[in-house]
XYZ file of N, CA and C in Angstrom:
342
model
N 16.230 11.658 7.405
C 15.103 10.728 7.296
C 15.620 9.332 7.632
N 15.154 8.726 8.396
C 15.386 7.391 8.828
C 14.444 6.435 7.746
N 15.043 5.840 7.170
C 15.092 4.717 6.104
C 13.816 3.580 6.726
N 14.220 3.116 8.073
C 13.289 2.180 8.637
C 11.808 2.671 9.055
N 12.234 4.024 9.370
C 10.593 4.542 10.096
C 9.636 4.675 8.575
N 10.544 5.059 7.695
C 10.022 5.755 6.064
C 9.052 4.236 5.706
N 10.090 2.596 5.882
C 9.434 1.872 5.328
C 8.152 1.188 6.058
N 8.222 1.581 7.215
C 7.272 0.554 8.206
C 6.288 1.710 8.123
N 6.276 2.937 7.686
C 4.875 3.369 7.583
C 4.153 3.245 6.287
N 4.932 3.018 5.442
C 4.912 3.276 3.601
C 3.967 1.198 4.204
N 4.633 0.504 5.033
C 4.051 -0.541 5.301
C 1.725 -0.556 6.544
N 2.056 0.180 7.227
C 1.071 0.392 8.032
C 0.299 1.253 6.926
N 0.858 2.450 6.077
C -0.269 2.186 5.156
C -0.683 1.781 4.169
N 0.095 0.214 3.472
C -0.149 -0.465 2.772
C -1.635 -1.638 3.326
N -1.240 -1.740 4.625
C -2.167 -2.471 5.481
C -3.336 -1.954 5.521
N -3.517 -0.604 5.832
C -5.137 0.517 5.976
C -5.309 0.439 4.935
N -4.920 0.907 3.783
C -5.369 0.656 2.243
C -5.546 -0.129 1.727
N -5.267 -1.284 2.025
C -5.293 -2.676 0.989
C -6.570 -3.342 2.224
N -6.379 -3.384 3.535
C -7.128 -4.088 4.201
C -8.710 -3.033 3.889
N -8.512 -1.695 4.279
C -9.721 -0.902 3.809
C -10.605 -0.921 2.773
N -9.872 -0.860 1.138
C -10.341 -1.615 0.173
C -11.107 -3.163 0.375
N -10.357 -3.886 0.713
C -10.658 -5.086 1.107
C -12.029 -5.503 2.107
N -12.007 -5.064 3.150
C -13.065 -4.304 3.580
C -14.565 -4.166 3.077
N -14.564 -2.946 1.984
C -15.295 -2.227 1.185
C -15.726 -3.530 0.108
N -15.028 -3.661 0.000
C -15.144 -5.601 -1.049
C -16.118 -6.294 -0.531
N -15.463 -6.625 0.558
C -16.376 -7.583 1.016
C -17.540 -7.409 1.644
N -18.098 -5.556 2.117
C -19.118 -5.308 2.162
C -19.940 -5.467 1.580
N -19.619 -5.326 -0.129
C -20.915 -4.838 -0.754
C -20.626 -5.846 -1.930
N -19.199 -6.694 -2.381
C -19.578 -7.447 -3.229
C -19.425 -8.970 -3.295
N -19.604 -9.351 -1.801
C -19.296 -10.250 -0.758
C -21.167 -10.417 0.163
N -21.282 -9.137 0.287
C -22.654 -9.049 0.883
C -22.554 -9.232 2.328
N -21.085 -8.687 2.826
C -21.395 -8.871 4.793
C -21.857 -7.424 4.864
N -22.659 -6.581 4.451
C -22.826 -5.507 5.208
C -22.217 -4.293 5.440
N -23.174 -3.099 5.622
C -22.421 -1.844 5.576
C -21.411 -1.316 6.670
N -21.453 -2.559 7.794
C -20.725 -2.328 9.225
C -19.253 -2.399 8.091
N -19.317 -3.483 7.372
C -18.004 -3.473 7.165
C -17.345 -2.998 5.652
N -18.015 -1.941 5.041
C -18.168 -0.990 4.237
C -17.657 0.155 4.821
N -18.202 0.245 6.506
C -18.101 1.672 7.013
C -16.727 1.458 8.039
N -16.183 0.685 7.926
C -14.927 0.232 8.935
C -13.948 0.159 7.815
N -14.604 -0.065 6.125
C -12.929 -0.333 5.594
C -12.996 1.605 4.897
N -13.888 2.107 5.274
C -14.048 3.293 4.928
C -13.161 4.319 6.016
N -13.177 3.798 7.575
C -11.997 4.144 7.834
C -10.740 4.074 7.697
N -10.952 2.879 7.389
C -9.380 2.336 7.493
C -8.649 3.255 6.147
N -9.356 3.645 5.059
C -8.828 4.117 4.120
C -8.864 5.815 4.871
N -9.388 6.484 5.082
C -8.986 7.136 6.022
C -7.576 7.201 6.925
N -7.627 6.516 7.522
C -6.201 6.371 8.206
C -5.257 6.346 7.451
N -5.061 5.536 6.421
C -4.343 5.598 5.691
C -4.002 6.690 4.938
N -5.078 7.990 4.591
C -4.333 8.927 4.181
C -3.899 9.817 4.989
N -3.960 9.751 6.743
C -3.245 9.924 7.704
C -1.923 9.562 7.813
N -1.356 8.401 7.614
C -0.613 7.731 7.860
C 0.241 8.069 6.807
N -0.197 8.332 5.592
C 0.955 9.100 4.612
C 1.605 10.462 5.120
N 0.558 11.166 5.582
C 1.149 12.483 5.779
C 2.308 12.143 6.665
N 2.667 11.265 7.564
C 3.919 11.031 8.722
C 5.223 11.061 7.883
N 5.115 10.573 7.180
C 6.454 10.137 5.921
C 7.230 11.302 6.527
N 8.871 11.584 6.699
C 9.848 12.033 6.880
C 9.986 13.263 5.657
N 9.770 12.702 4.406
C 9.490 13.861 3.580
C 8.558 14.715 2.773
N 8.653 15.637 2.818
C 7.888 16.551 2.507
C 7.165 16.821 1.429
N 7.429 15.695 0.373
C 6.679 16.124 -0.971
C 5.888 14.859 -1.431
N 4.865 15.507 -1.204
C 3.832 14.921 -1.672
C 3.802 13.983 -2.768
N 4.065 14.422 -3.592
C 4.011 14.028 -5.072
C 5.121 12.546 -5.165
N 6.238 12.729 -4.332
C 7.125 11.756 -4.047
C 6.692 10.584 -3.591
N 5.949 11.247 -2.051
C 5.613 9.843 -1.558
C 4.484 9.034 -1.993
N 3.585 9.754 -2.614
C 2.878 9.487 -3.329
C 2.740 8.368 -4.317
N 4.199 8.778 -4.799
C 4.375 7.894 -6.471
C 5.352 6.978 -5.742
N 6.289 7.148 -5.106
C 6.787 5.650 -4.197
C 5.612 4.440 -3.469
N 4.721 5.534 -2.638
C 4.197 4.536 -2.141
C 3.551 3.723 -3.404
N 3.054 4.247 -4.246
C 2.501 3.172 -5.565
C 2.893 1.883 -5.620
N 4.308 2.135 -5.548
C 4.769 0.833 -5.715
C 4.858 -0.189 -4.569
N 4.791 0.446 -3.281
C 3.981 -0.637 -2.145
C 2.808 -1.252 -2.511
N 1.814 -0.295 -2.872
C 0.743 -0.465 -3.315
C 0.807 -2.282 -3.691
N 1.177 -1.785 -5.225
C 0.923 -3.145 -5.956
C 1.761 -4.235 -5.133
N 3.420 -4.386 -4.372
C 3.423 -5.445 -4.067
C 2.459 -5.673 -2.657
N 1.920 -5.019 -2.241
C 1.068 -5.290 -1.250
C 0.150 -5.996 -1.316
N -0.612 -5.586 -2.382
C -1.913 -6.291 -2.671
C -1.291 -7.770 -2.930
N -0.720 -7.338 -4.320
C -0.200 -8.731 -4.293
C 0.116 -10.192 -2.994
N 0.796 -9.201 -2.113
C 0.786 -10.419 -0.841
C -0.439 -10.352 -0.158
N -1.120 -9.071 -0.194
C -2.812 -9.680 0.783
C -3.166 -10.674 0.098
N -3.786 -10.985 -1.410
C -4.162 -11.378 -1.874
C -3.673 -12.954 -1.842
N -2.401 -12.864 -1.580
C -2.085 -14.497 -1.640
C -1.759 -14.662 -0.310
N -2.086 -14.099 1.004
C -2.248 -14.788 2.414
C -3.581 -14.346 2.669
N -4.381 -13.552 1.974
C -6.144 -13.653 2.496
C -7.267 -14.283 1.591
N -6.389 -14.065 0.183
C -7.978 -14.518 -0.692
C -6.951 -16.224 -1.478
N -6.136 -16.225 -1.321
C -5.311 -17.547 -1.716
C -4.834 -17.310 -3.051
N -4.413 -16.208 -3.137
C -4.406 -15.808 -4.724
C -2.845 -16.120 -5.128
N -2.550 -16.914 -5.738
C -1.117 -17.342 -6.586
C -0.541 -16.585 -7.780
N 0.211 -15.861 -7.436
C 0.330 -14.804 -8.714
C 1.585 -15.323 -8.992
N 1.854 -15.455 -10.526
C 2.590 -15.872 -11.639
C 3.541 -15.169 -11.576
N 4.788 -15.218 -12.591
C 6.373 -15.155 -11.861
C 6.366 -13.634 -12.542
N 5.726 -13.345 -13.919
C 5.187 -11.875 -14.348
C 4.839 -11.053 -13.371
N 3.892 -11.535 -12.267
C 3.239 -10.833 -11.259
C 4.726 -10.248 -10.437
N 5.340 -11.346 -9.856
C 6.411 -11.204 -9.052
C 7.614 -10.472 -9.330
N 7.708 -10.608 -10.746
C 8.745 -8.950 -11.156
C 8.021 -8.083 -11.295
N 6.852 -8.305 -11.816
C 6.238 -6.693 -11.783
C 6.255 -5.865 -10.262
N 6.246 -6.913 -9.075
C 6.286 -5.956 -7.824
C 7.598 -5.707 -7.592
N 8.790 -6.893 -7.960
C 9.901 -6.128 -7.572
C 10.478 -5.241 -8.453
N 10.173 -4.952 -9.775
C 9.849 -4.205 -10.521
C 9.695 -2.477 -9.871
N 8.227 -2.726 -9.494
C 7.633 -1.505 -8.377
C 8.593 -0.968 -6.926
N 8.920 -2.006 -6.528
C 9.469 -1.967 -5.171
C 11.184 -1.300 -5.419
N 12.046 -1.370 -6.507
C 13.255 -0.959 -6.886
C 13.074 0.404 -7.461
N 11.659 0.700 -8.148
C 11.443 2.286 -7.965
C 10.831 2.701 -6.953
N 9.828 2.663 -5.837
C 10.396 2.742 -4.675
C 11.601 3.272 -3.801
N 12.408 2.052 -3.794
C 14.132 2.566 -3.437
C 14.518 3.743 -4.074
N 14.264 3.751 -5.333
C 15.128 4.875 -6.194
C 14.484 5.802 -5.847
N 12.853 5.904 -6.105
C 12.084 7.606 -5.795
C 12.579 8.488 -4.030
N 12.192 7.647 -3.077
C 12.833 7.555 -1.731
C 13.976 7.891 -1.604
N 14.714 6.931 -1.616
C 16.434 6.378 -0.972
C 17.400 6.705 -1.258
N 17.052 7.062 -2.655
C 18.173 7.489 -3.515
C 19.347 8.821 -2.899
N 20.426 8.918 -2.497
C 21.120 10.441 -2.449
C 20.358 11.267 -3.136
N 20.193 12.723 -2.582
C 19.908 13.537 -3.047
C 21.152 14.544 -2.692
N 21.434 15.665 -3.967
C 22.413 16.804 -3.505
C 21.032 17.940 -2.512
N 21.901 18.512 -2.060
C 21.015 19.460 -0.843
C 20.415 20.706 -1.705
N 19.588 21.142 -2.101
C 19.444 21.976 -2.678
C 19.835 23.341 -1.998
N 20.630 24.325 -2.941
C 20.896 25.320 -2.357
C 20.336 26.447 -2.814
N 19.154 26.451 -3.120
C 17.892 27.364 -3.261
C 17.594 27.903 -2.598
């Protein structure tokens, strides 16, 4: 598994998910409309495309790693799209997220000989 391809997609679908959500936001509690309800409705779509690419095979893994993109993600949409300043609590809590991440992922594994 290549380390870089693992993070730049765990990244492209932090982008479909957070921008998709985002999206869906601003369709309906923003009031631009279902065009853009039905565009962040893809985008979340793609995004559960874009998981399946991951290098490894278990679900449940990438799953609970990507989580922790998740939250620092939002976190940075939020403070380069909606201007949102999150507190220094906020900022360990993602690197917090992001060091389990590394560990769920990155970590050595022995080869199973099952």
């Amino acid at each position: 598994m290549t380390v870089t391809r693992s993070i730049l997609l765990f990244v492209l679908a932090a982008l479909l998910e957070i921008g998709g959500a985002w999206m869906v936001w601003q369709g309906l509690r923003e009031h631009r409309g279902w065009v853009w309800v039905g565009l962040g409705a893809i985008c979340l779509g793609l995004y559960g495309a874009v998981a399946t690419l991951q290098p490894d095979a278990n679900f449940g893994r990438i799953l609970a790693a990507y989580g922790g993109v998740f939250v620092a993600g939002s976190l940075l949409w939020g403070m380069v799209v909606d201007g949102f300043r999150p507190d220094r609590y906020d900022l360990i809590g993602a690197a917090i997220c992001l060091v389990g991440v590394a560990v769920i992922m990155y970590a050595p594994r022995a080869v199973d000989a099952g």
